[in-house]
Amino acid sequence: MTLNELQLLQANRKEGESVNETKERLLQERRPVALLPPPAPEPIQEECAELDTDFEDTNIVIPRFKIIQPSTRLEGATTGRFLNTITGEEREKLENIVLLKRTTGRVLFPKDDYSGERTCWSYDGLFPAAQEILFKTGQPPQHDRCVSKSGSVKTVHCPLAEWLKDEKNNNIAPKCKDTIAFLAIDQGAFPFIIIFHGKAIPPIKTLLASIYLKKKQALLQGRTLYLRDFFVTLSLKLQINEKGKFFVPVVEKIEEISKPEDRELFTSCFQTFERKNMAEPQEAQMTTV
């Protein structure tokens, strides 16, 4: 048995089960160990801020911030705030954060299910996370490919990723939603992940477009800027439509980082974390909008 298999068996053990009993149960449930997904993202091997030497690298994980929606099933949580899913900390705003890395993906939730449990998902927007989906749900992905791209041409392979039309020729969004994920860091040099989809996507695309424009303007001045060269502040705003109430992100500030030492710090952080996988083999912990 490999170390990865042992780690995954330990993660799926029920109370009182031995490792062998867990393995036997998973096999009976048609969740063979050979098809287990890769282990959780690698622990951070170096921090941008000094750590206590007694704090081993293996103890460090990257937390996720999620938006607490009115539909969120979480006792004691305050709607309209950002929640750190590891520490339980709530914030009204994510102030002066730096976006180190962006990825796009897809996620499918069961209809009228607000538990956050996904039925199918992709971390690159092109291919489903096949082994992980099979392990978590007991079923294969909805399709062996989500979409493909050739230049500016996009081909949809999975019917759940297609835009449709209703009888009045209005657009109907795909059941499997686009996602935009960020690996970010705050001024205390603590990294975190946040993922947006649904009604949260338009303001995030506006944020990215604004940063792109600032980068182009800087290029005309002979300067090169990156996503990580800006402080960003995000808050939340309540919206109401025919589907109910929900909160969407609001971009309060996009400010170019002026101090060279800050730029160097966040560049160092980017170099440290750029190869980290933002995939999370736990619950989705995503914004239900």
PDB file of C-alpha atoms in Angstrom:
ATOM      1  CA  MET A   1       0.000   0.000   0.000  1.00  0.00           C
ATOM      2  CA  THR A   2       1.394   3.406  -0.965  1.00  0.00           C
ATOM      3  CA  LEU A   3       1.600   6.364   1.407  1.00  0.00           C
ATOM      4  CA  ASN A   4      -1.047   8.216  -0.636  1.00  0.00           C
ATOM      5  CA  GLU A   5      -3.459   5.273  -0.364  1.00  0.00           C
ATOM      6  CA  LEU A   6      -2.862   5.042   3.377  1.00  0.00           C
ATOM      7  CA  GLN A   7      -3.495   8.783   3.835  1.00  0.00           C
ATOM      8  CA  LEU A   8      -6.748   8.558   1.880  1.00  0.00           C
ATOM      9  CA  LEU A   9      -7.910   5.493   3.783  1.00  0.00           C
ATOM     10  CA  GLN A  10      -7.205   7.306   7.054  1.00  0.00           C
ATOM     11  CA  ALA A  11      -9.234  10.299   5.817  1.00  0.00           C
ATOM     12  CA  ASN A  12     -12.230   8.037   5.051  1.00  0.00           C
ATOM     13  CA  ARG A  13     -12.171   5.815   8.128  1.00  0.00           C
ATOM     14  CA  LYS A  14     -15.322   5.572  10.171  1.00  0.00           C
ATOM     15  CA  GLU A  15     -15.163   5.500  13.945  1.00  0.00           C
ATOM     16  CA  GLY A  16     -13.941   2.113  15.179  1.00  0.00           C
ATOM     17  CA  GLU A  17     -12.837   0.912  11.741  1.00  0.00           C
ATOM     18  CA  SER A  18      -9.371  -0.468  11.071  1.00  0.00           C
ATOM     19  CA  VAL A  19      -7.574   0.633   7.912  1.00  0.00           C
ATOM     20  CA  ASN A  20      -8.206  -2.796   6.342  1.00  0.00           C
ATOM     21  CA  GLU A  21     -11.898  -2.621   7.219  1.00  0.00           C
ATOM     22  CA  THR A  22     -12.090   0.816   5.596  1.00  0.00           C
ATOM     23  CA  LYS A  23     -10.419  -0.517   2.470  1.00  0.00           C
ATOM     24  CA  GLU A  24     -12.833  -3.454   2.320  1.00  0.00           C
ATOM     25  CA  ARG A  25     -15.836  -1.139   2.755  1.00  0.00           C
ATOM     26  CA  LEU A  26     -14.678   1.184  -0.026  1.00  0.00           C
ATOM     27  CA  LEU A  27     -14.177  -1.773  -2.337  1.00  0.00           C
ATOM     28  CA  GLN A  28     -17.690  -3.023  -1.550  1.00  0.00           C
ATOM     29  CA  GLU A  29     -18.984   0.472  -2.339  1.00  0.00           C
ATOM     30  CA  ARG A  30     -17.160   0.298  -5.668  1.00  0.00           C
ATOM     31  CA  ARG A  31     -14.693   2.943  -4.628  1.00  0.00           C
ATOM     32  CA  PRO A  32     -11.432   1.068  -5.242  1.00  0.00           C
ATOM     33  CA  VAL A  33      -8.306   2.389  -3.616  1.00  0.00           C
ATOM     34  CA  ALA A  34      -6.570   2.358  -7.007  1.00  0.00           C
ATOM     35  CA  LEU A  35      -9.016   5.053  -8.164  1.00  0.00           C
ATOM     36  CA  LEU A  36      -8.637   7.285  -5.146  1.00  0.00           C
ATOM     37  CA  PRO A  37      -7.889  10.908  -6.065  1.00  0.00           C
ATOM     38  CA  PRO A  38      -4.541  12.492  -5.349  1.00  0.00           C
ATOM     39  CA  PRO A  39      -4.016  13.612  -1.762  1.00  0.00           C
ATOM     40  CA  ALA A  40      -4.807  17.131  -0.607  1.00  0.00           C
ATOM     41  CA  PRO A  41      -2.618  19.934  -2.007  1.00  0.00           C
ATOM     42  CA  GLU A  42       0.977  19.762  -0.825  1.00  0.00           C
ATOM     43  CA  PRO A  43       1.650  21.486   2.487  1.00  0.00           C
ATOM     44  CA  ILE A  44       3.317  24.849   2.132  1.00  0.00           C
ATOM     45  CA  GLN A  45       7.066  24.342   2.335  1.00  0.00           C
ATOM     46  CA  GLU A  46       8.027  27.927   2.987  1.00  0.00           C
ATOM     47  CA  GLU A  47       6.123  30.881   4.324  1.00  0.00           C
ATOM     48  CA  CYS A  48       6.370  34.523   3.377  1.00  0.00           C
ATOM     49  CA  ALA A  49       6.302  35.450   7.029  1.00  0.00           C
ATOM     50  CA  GLU A  50       8.452  33.866   9.717  1.00  0.00           C
ATOM     51  CA  LEU A  51       6.979  30.808  11.366  1.00  0.00           C
ATOM     52  CA  ASP A  52       7.629  29.245  14.716  1.00  0.00           C
ATOM     53  CA  THR A  53      10.283  26.576  14.178  1.00  0.00           C
ATOM     54  CA  ASP A  54       8.150  24.108  16.145  1.00  0.00           C
ATOM     55  CA  PHE A  55       5.394  24.437  13.540  1.00  0.00           C
ATOM     56  CA  GLU A  56       6.038  21.726  10.971  1.00  0.00           C
ATOM     57  CA  ASP A  57       5.337  22.267   7.261  1.00  0.00           C
ATOM     58  CA  THR A  58       2.971  19.303   7.263  1.00  0.00           C
ATOM     59  CA  ASN A  59       0.662  21.181   9.647  1.00  0.00           C
ATOM     60  CA  ILE A  60       0.100  24.054   7.208  1.00  0.00           C
ATOM     61  CA  VAL A  61      -2.868  24.088   4.840  1.00  0.00           C
ATOM     62  CA  ILE A  62      -4.284  26.842   2.659  1.00  0.00           C
ATOM     63  CA  PRO A  63      -7.722  27.879   3.979  1.00  0.00           C
ATOM     64  CA  ARG A  64     -10.684  28.881   1.859  1.00  0.00           C
ATOM     65  CA  PHE A  65     -12.899  31.938   2.213  1.00  0.00           C
ATOM     66  CA  LYS A  66     -16.528  31.514   1.190  1.00  0.00           C
ATOM     67  CA  ILE A  67     -19.446  33.931   1.104  1.00  0.00           C
ATOM     68  CA  ILE A  68     -22.116  33.153   3.681  1.00  0.00           C
ATOM     69  CA  GLN A  69     -25.370  33.271   1.730  1.00  0.00           C
ATOM     70  CA  PRO A  70     -28.928  33.258   3.129  1.00  0.00           C
ATOM     71  CA  SER A  71     -29.096  29.673   1.779  1.00  0.00           C
ATOM     72  CA  THR A  72     -25.905  28.598   3.564  1.00  0.00           C
ATOM     73  CA  ARG A  73     -26.602  25.761   5.989  1.00  0.00           C
ATOM     74  CA  LEU A  74     -24.136  26.670   8.721  1.00  0.00           C
ATOM     75  CA  GLU A  75     -25.242  27.171  12.308  1.00  0.00           C
ATOM     76  CA  GLY A  76     -24.226  30.498  13.822  1.00  0.00           C
ATOM     77  CA  ALA A  77     -22.834  31.939  10.582  1.00  0.00           C
ATOM     78  CA  THR A  78     -23.572  35.591   9.739  1.00  0.00           C
ATOM     79  CA  THR A  79     -25.015  36.083   6.264  1.00  0.00           C
ATOM     80  CA  GLY A  80     -23.301  38.615   4.050  1.00  0.00           C
ATOM     81  CA  ARG A  81     -19.803  37.957   5.376  1.00  0.00           C
ATOM     82  CA  PHE A  82     -16.709  36.122   4.207  1.00  0.00           C
ATOM     83  CA  LEU A  83     -16.025  32.961   6.234  1.00  0.00           C
ATOM     84  CA  ASN A  84     -12.645  31.300   6.735  1.00  0.00           C
ATOM     85  CA  THR A  85     -13.640  27.640   6.530  1.00  0.00           C
ATOM     86  CA  ILE A  86     -10.720  26.468   8.670  1.00  0.00           C
ATOM     87  CA  THR A  87     -10.599  29.033  11.485  1.00  0.00           C
ATOM     88  CA  GLY A  88     -14.278  30.052  11.437  1.00  0.00           C
ATOM     89  CA  GLU A  89     -13.251  33.730  11.261  1.00  0.00           C
ATOM     90  CA  GLU A  90     -15.800  36.020   9.617  1.00  0.00           C
ATOM     91  CA  ARG A  91     -14.918  39.251   7.797  1.00  0.00           C
ATOM     92  CA  GLU A  92     -17.153  41.985   6.435  1.00  0.00           C
ATOM     93  CA  LYS A  93     -14.473  42.782   3.861  1.00  0.00           C
ATOM     94  CA  LEU A  94     -11.343  41.273   2.408  1.00  0.00           C
ATOM     95  CA  GLU A  95      -9.177  44.382   2.696  1.00  0.00           C
ATOM     96  CA  ASN A  96      -5.905  45.011   0.893  1.00  0.00           C
ATOM     97  CA  ILE A  97      -5.569  41.463  -0.347  1.00  0.00           C
ATOM     98  CA  VAL A  98      -3.223  40.533  -3.189  1.00  0.00           C
ATOM     99  CA  LEU A  99      -4.363  38.119  -5.896  1.00  0.00           C
ATOM    100  CA  LEU A 100      -1.406  35.866  -6.640  1.00  0.00           C
ATOM    101  CA  LYS A 101      -2.920  33.407  -9.099  1.00  0.00           C
ATOM    102  CA  ARG A 102      -6.152  32.887 -11.015  1.00  0.00           C
ATOM    103  CA  THR A 103      -7.651  29.693 -12.446  1.00  0.00           C
ATOM    104  CA  THR A 104     -10.987  28.956 -14.138  1.00  0.00           C
ATOM    105  CA  GLY A 105     -13.086  25.836 -13.684  1.00  0.00           C
ATOM    106  CA  ARG A 106     -16.631  24.454 -13.614  1.00  0.00           C
ATOM    107  CA  VAL A 107     -18.977  23.055 -10.955  1.00  0.00           C
ATOM    108  CA  LEU A 108     -22.339  21.283 -10.977  1.00  0.00           C
ATOM    109  CA  PHE A 109     -24.581  21.316  -7.902  1.00  0.00           C
ATOM    110  CA  PRO A 110     -27.761  19.256  -7.464  1.00  0.00           C
ATOM    111  CA  LYS A 111     -30.939  21.249  -8.098  1.00  0.00           C
ATOM    112  CA  ASP A 112     -32.317  22.970  -4.975  1.00  0.00           C
ATOM    113  CA  ASP A 113     -29.496  21.534  -2.864  1.00  0.00           C
ATOM    114  CA  TYR A 114     -27.658  24.178  -0.817  1.00  0.00           C
ATOM    115  CA  SER A 115     -25.400  21.858   1.126  1.00  0.00           C
ATOM    116  CA  GLY A 116     -22.369  22.733  -1.027  1.00  0.00           C
ATOM    117  CA  GLU A 117     -21.959  19.108  -2.129  1.00  0.00           C
ATOM    118  CA  ARG A 118     -20.968  18.930  -5.795  1.00  0.00           C
ATOM    119  CA  THR A 119     -21.969  16.202  -8.238  1.00  0.00           C
ATOM    120  CA  CYS A 120     -19.418  17.059 -10.946  1.00  0.00           C
ATOM    121  CA  TRP A 121     -16.574  19.557 -11.238  1.00  0.00           C
ATOM    122  CA  SER A 122     -13.479  20.609 -13.159  1.00  0.00           C
ATOM    123  CA  TYR A 123     -10.411  22.465 -11.949  1.00  0.00           C
ATOM    124  CA  ASP A 124      -9.358  23.724 -15.397  1.00  0.00           C
ATOM    125  CA  GLY A 125     -12.747  24.175 -17.079  1.00  0.00           C
ATOM    126  CA  LEU A 126     -11.789  21.668 -19.788  1.00  0.00           C
ATOM    127  CA  PHE A 127     -11.749  18.198 -18.221  1.00  0.00           C
ATOM    128  CA  PRO A 128     -13.675  16.861 -15.204  1.00  0.00           C
ATOM    129  CA  ALA A 129     -11.775  15.725 -12.108  1.00  0.00           C
ATOM    130  CA  ALA A 130     -12.684  12.164 -13.048  1.00  0.00           C
ATOM    131  CA  GLN A 131     -11.031  10.053 -10.327  1.00  0.00           C
ATOM    132  CA  GLU A 132     -11.999  12.435  -7.554  1.00  0.00           C
ATOM    133  CA  ILE A 133     -15.620  12.606  -8.775  1.00  0.00           C
ATOM    134  CA  LEU A 134     -15.843   8.806  -8.919  1.00  0.00           C
ATOM    135  CA  PHE A 135     -14.384   8.513  -5.431  1.00  0.00           C
ATOM    136  CA  LYS A 136     -16.588  11.177  -3.862  1.00  0.00           C
ATOM    137  CA  THR A 137     -19.900  10.448  -5.579  1.00  0.00           C
ATOM    138  CA  GLY A 138     -19.580   6.804  -6.646  1.00  0.00           C
ATOM    139  CA  GLN A 139     -20.507   7.875 -10.183  1.00  0.00           C
ATOM    140  CA  PRO A 140     -18.353   8.793 -13.203  1.00  0.00           C
ATOM    141  CA  PRO A 141     -18.370  12.403 -14.483  1.00  0.00           C
ATOM    142  CA  GLN A 142     -21.329  13.592 -16.538  1.00  0.00           C
ATOM    143  CA  HIS A 143     -19.080  13.612 -19.631  1.00  0.00           C
ATOM    144  CA  ASP A 144     -15.441  12.795 -20.333  1.00  0.00           C
ATOM    145  CA  ARG A 145     -14.782  16.377 -21.460  1.00  0.00           C
ATOM    146  CA  CYS A 146     -16.375  19.701 -20.521  1.00  0.00           C
ATOM    147  CA  VAL A 147     -15.305  22.003 -23.354  1.00  0.00           C
ATOM    148  CA  SER A 148     -12.360  22.408 -25.706  1.00  0.00           C
ATOM    149  CA  LYS A 149     -10.765  25.541 -27.124  1.00  0.00           C
ATOM    150  CA  SER A 150      -8.894  26.171 -30.350  1.00  0.00           C
ATOM    151  CA  GLY A 151      -7.822  29.786 -30.574  1.00  0.00           C
ATOM    152  CA  SER A 152     -10.963  31.847 -30.056  1.00  0.00           C
ATOM    153  CA  VAL A 153     -13.276  28.937 -30.924  1.00  0.00           C
ATOM    154  CA  LYS A 154     -14.887  27.135 -27.992  1.00  0.00           C
ATOM    155  CA  THR A 155     -16.594  23.757 -28.434  1.00  0.00           C
ATOM    156  CA  VAL A 156     -18.969  22.477 -25.744  1.00  0.00           C
ATOM    157  CA  HIS A 157     -18.873  18.693 -25.276  1.00  0.00           C
ATOM    158  CA  CYS A 158     -20.952  18.228 -22.121  1.00  0.00           C
ATOM    159  CA  PRO A 159     -24.641  19.202 -22.555  1.00  0.00           C
ATOM    160  CA  LEU A 160     -24.719  20.477 -18.967  1.00  0.00           C
ATOM    161  CA  ALA A 161     -22.145  23.138 -19.937  1.00  0.00           C
ATOM    162  CA  GLU A 162     -24.254  24.503 -22.821  1.00  0.00           C
ATOM    163  CA  TRP A 163     -26.133  27.780 -22.880  1.00  0.00           C
ATOM    164  CA  LEU A 164     -29.758  27.185 -23.956  1.00  0.00           C
ATOM    165  CA  LYS A 165     -32.750  29.285 -25.055  1.00  0.00           C
ATOM    166  CA  ASP A 166     -36.254  29.358 -23.596  1.00  0.00           C
ATOM    167  CA  GLU A 167     -39.484  29.781 -25.574  1.00  0.00           C
ATOM    168  CA  LYS A 168     -38.993  33.575 -25.609  1.00  0.00           C
ATOM    169  CA  ASN A 169     -35.425  33.194 -26.908  1.00  0.00           C
ATOM    170  CA  ASN A 170     -33.950  34.287 -23.570  1.00  0.00           C
ATOM    171  CA  ASN A 171     -30.613  32.814 -22.574  1.00  0.00           C
ATOM    172  CA  ILE A 172     -30.632  30.009 -20.009  1.00  0.00           C
ATOM    173  CA  ALA A 173     -27.360  29.600 -18.116  1.00  0.00           C
ATOM    174  CA  PRO A 174     -25.716  26.148 -18.080  1.00  0.00           C
ATOM    175  CA  LYS A 175     -26.463  23.907 -15.125  1.00  0.00           C
ATOM    176  CA  CYS A 176     -22.707  23.374 -14.793  1.00  0.00           C
ATOM    177  CA  LYS A 177     -21.397  26.822 -13.894  1.00  0.00           C
ATOM    178  CA  ASP A 178     -18.156  28.569 -14.763  1.00  0.00           C
ATOM    179  CA  THR A 179     -15.938  29.366 -11.779  1.00  0.00           C
ATOM    180  CA  ILE A 180     -13.087  31.798 -11.185  1.00  0.00           C
ATOM    181  CA  ALA A 181     -10.725  30.873  -8.367  1.00  0.00           C
ATOM    182  CA  PHE A 182      -7.973  32.940  -6.793  1.00  0.00           C
ATOM    183  CA  LEU A 183      -5.031  32.022  -4.661  1.00  0.00           C
ATOM    184  CA  ALA A 184      -4.663  35.221  -2.653  1.00  0.00           C
ATOM    185  CA  ILE A 185      -2.757  36.579   0.304  1.00  0.00           C
ATOM    186  CA  ASP A 186      -3.443  39.291   2.865  1.00  0.00           C
ATOM    187  CA  GLN A 187      -1.038  41.808   4.343  1.00  0.00           C
ATOM    188  CA  GLY A 188      -0.174  39.422   7.129  1.00  0.00           C
ATOM    189  CA  ALA A 189       1.244  37.130   4.419  1.00  0.00           C
ATOM    190  CA  PHE A 190      -1.428  34.481   5.059  1.00  0.00           C
ATOM    191  CA  PRO A 191      -2.561  32.711   1.856  1.00  0.00           C
ATOM    192  CA  PHE A 192      -6.129  31.671   1.150  1.00  0.00           C
ATOM    193  CA  ILE A 193      -8.343  30.474  -1.712  1.00  0.00           C
ATOM    194  CA  ILE A 194     -11.663  31.961  -2.803  1.00  0.00           C
ATOM    195  CA  ILE A 195     -13.887  30.717  -5.630  1.00  0.00           C
ATOM    196  CA  PHE A 196     -16.689  32.632  -7.381  1.00  0.00           C
ATOM    197  CA  HIS A 197     -19.441  31.481  -9.728  1.00  0.00           C
ATOM    198  CA  GLY A 198     -22.945  32.382 -10.893  1.00  0.00           C
ATOM    199  CA  LYS A 199     -23.997  35.977 -10.140  1.00  0.00           C
ATOM    200  CA  ALA A 200     -20.596  36.603  -8.543  1.00  0.00           C
ATOM    201  CA  ILE A 201     -18.793  36.211 -11.884  1.00  0.00           C
ATOM    202  CA  PRO A 202     -19.674  39.588 -13.565  1.00  0.00           C
ATOM    203  CA  PRO A 203     -18.160  41.827 -10.833  1.00  0.00           C
ATOM    204  CA  ILE A 204     -15.071  39.605 -10.712  1.00  0.00           C
ATOM    205  CA  LYS A 205     -14.679  39.867 -14.487  1.00  0.00           C
ATOM    206  CA  THR A 206     -14.975  43.655 -14.132  1.00  0.00           C
ATOM    207  CA  LEU A 207     -12.217  43.527 -11.509  1.00  0.00           C
ATOM    208  CA  LEU A 208      -9.955  41.578 -13.861  1.00  0.00           C
ATOM    209  CA  ALA A 209     -10.746  43.921 -16.759  1.00  0.00           C
ATOM    210  CA  SER A 210      -9.820  46.942 -14.608  1.00  0.00           C
ATOM    211  CA  ILE A 211      -6.506  45.367 -13.626  1.00  0.00           C
ATOM    212  CA  TYR A 212      -5.823  44.475 -17.275  1.00  0.00           C
ATOM    213  CA  LEU A 213      -6.396  48.123 -18.281  1.00  0.00           C
ATOM    214  CA  LYS A 214      -4.029  49.367 -15.572  1.00  0.00           C
ATOM    215  CA  LYS A 215      -1.403  46.884 -16.760  1.00  0.00           C
ATOM    216  CA  LYS A 216      -1.750  48.116 -20.354  1.00  0.00           C
ATOM    217  CA  GLN A 217      -1.424  51.741 -19.230  1.00  0.00           C
ATOM    218  CA  ALA A 218       1.709  50.900 -17.260  1.00  0.00           C
ATOM    219  CA  LEU A 219       3.173  49.111 -20.293  1.00  0.00           C
ATOM    220  CA  LEU A 220       2.836  52.340 -22.304  1.00  0.00           C
ATOM    221  CA  GLN A 221       4.962  53.969 -19.603  1.00  0.00           C
ATOM    222  CA  GLY A 222       7.606  51.262 -19.912  1.00  0.00           C
ATOM    223  CA  ARG A 223       6.557  49.441 -16.718  1.00  0.00           C
ATOM    224  CA  THR A 224       5.474  45.804 -16.359  1.00  0.00           C
ATOM    225  CA  LEU A 225       2.770  45.002 -13.836  1.00  0.00           C
ATOM    226  CA  TYR A 226       1.260  41.681 -12.808  1.00  0.00           C
ATOM    227  CA  LEU A 227      -1.949  40.611 -11.082  1.00  0.00           C
ATOM    228  CA  ARG A 228       0.009  40.443  -7.829  1.00  0.00           C
ATOM    229  CA  ASP A 229       1.051  44.125  -8.072  1.00  0.00           C
ATOM    230  CA  PHE A 230      -2.281  45.472  -6.799  1.00  0.00           C
ATOM    231  CA  PHE A 231      -4.016  45.752  -3.456  1.00  0.00           C
ATOM    232  CA  VAL A 232      -7.701  44.811  -3.775  1.00  0.00           C
ATOM    233  CA  THR A 233     -10.562  45.292  -1.328  1.00  0.00           C
ATOM    234  CA  LEU A 234     -13.756  43.251  -1.706  1.00  0.00           C
ATOM    235  CA  SER A 235     -16.995  43.721   0.189  1.00  0.00           C
ATOM    236  CA  LEU A 236     -20.479  42.241  -0.294  1.00  0.00           C
ATOM    237  CA  LYS A 237     -23.804  43.635  -1.450  1.00  0.00           C
ATOM    238  CA  LEU A 238     -27.271  42.118  -1.064  1.00  0.00           C
ATOM    239  CA  GLN A 239     -29.246  41.542  -4.256  1.00  0.00           C
ATOM    240  CA  ILE A 240     -32.798  40.307  -4.672  1.00  0.00           C
ATOM    241  CA  ASN A 241     -34.355  38.718  -7.746  1.00  0.00           C
ATOM    242  CA  GLU A 242     -37.072  36.201  -8.579  1.00  0.00           C
ATOM    243  CA  LYS A 243     -34.906  33.410  -7.175  1.00  0.00           C
ATOM    244  CA  GLY A 244     -34.476  35.070  -3.780  1.00  0.00           C
ATOM    245  CA  LYS A 245     -31.808  36.948  -1.829  1.00  0.00           C
ATOM    246  CA  PHE A 246     -28.067  36.546  -2.267  1.00  0.00           C
ATOM    247  CA  PHE A 247     -24.842  38.468  -1.794  1.00  0.00           C
ATOM    248  CA  VAL A 248     -22.424  39.352  -4.578  1.00  0.00           C
ATOM    249  CA  PRO A 249     -18.883  40.750  -4.310  1.00  0.00           C
ATOM    250  CA  VAL A 250     -18.262  44.465  -4.695  1.00  0.00           C
ATOM    251  CA  VAL A 251     -14.861  45.816  -5.708  1.00  0.00           C
ATOM    252  CA  GLU A 252     -14.148  48.741  -3.396  1.00  0.00           C
ATOM    253  CA  LYS A 253     -10.521  49.346  -4.299  1.00  0.00           C
ATOM    254  CA  ILE A 254      -7.852  48.453  -6.834  1.00  0.00           C
ATOM    255  CA  GLU A 255      -4.595  50.172  -5.913  1.00  0.00           C
ATOM    256  CA  GLU A 256      -1.183  49.670  -7.442  1.00  0.00           C
ATOM    257  CA  ILE A 257       1.374  48.623  -4.833  1.00  0.00           C
ATOM    258  CA  SER A 258       3.903  51.441  -4.627  1.00  0.00           C
ATOM    259  CA  LYS A 259       6.509  50.222  -2.137  1.00  0.00           C
ATOM    260  CA  PRO A 260       9.271  48.145  -3.782  1.00  0.00           C
ATOM    261  CA  GLU A 261       9.679  46.031  -0.651  1.00  0.00           C
ATOM    262  CA  ASP A 262       5.972  45.095  -0.764  1.00  0.00           C
ATOM    263  CA  ARG A 263       6.227  44.204  -4.450  1.00  0.00           C
ATOM    264  CA  GLU A 264       9.242  42.011  -3.706  1.00  0.00           C
ATOM    265  CA  LEU A 265       7.422  40.299  -0.838  1.00  0.00           C
ATOM    266  CA  PHE A 266       4.377  39.407  -2.916  1.00  0.00           C
ATOM    267  CA  THR A 267       6.506  38.333  -5.870  1.00  0.00           C
ATOM    268  CA  SER A 268       8.323  35.996  -3.495  1.00  0.00           C
ATOM    269  CA  CYS A 269       4.964  34.688  -2.266  1.00  0.00           C
ATOM    270  CA  PHE A 270       3.819  34.122  -5.846  1.00  0.00           C
ATOM    271  CA  GLN A 271       6.974  32.161  -6.620  1.00  0.00           C
ATOM    272  CA  THR A 272       6.425  30.074  -3.492  1.00  0.00           C
ATOM    273  CA  PHE A 273       2.780  29.258  -4.205  1.00  0.00           C
ATOM    274  CA  GLU A 274       2.542  29.335  -8.012  1.00  0.00           C
ATOM    275  CA  ARG A 275       2.915  25.573  -8.328  1.00  0.00           C
ATOM    276  CA  LYS A 276       0.452  24.840  -5.524  1.00  0.00           C
ATOM    277  CA  ASN A 277      -2.660  23.031  -6.690  1.00  0.00           C
ATOM    278  CA  MET A 278      -5.836  24.972  -5.865  1.00  0.00           C
ATOM    279  CA  ALA A 279      -7.902  21.809  -6.075  1.00  0.00           C
ATOM    280  CA  GLU A 280      -9.493  20.800  -2.793  1.00  0.00           C
ATOM    281  CA  PRO A 281     -10.636  17.192  -2.360  1.00  0.00           C
ATOM    282  CA  GLN A 282     -12.985  18.151   0.474  1.00  0.00           C
ATOM    283  CA  GLU A 283     -16.426  19.736   0.267  1.00  0.00           C
ATOM    284  CA  ALA A 284     -16.896  22.444  -2.317  1.00  0.00           C
ATOM    285  CA  GLN A 285     -17.014  25.369   0.160  1.00  0.00           C
ATOM    286  CA  MET A 286     -18.089  27.588  -2.722  1.00  0.00           C
ATOM    287  CA  THR A 287     -20.262  30.632  -3.136  1.00  0.00           C
ATOM    288  CA  THR A 288     -23.842  29.483  -3.661  1.00  0.00           C
ATOM    289  CA  VAL A 289     -25.105  32.267  -5.947  1.00  0.00           C
TER     290      VAL A 289
END
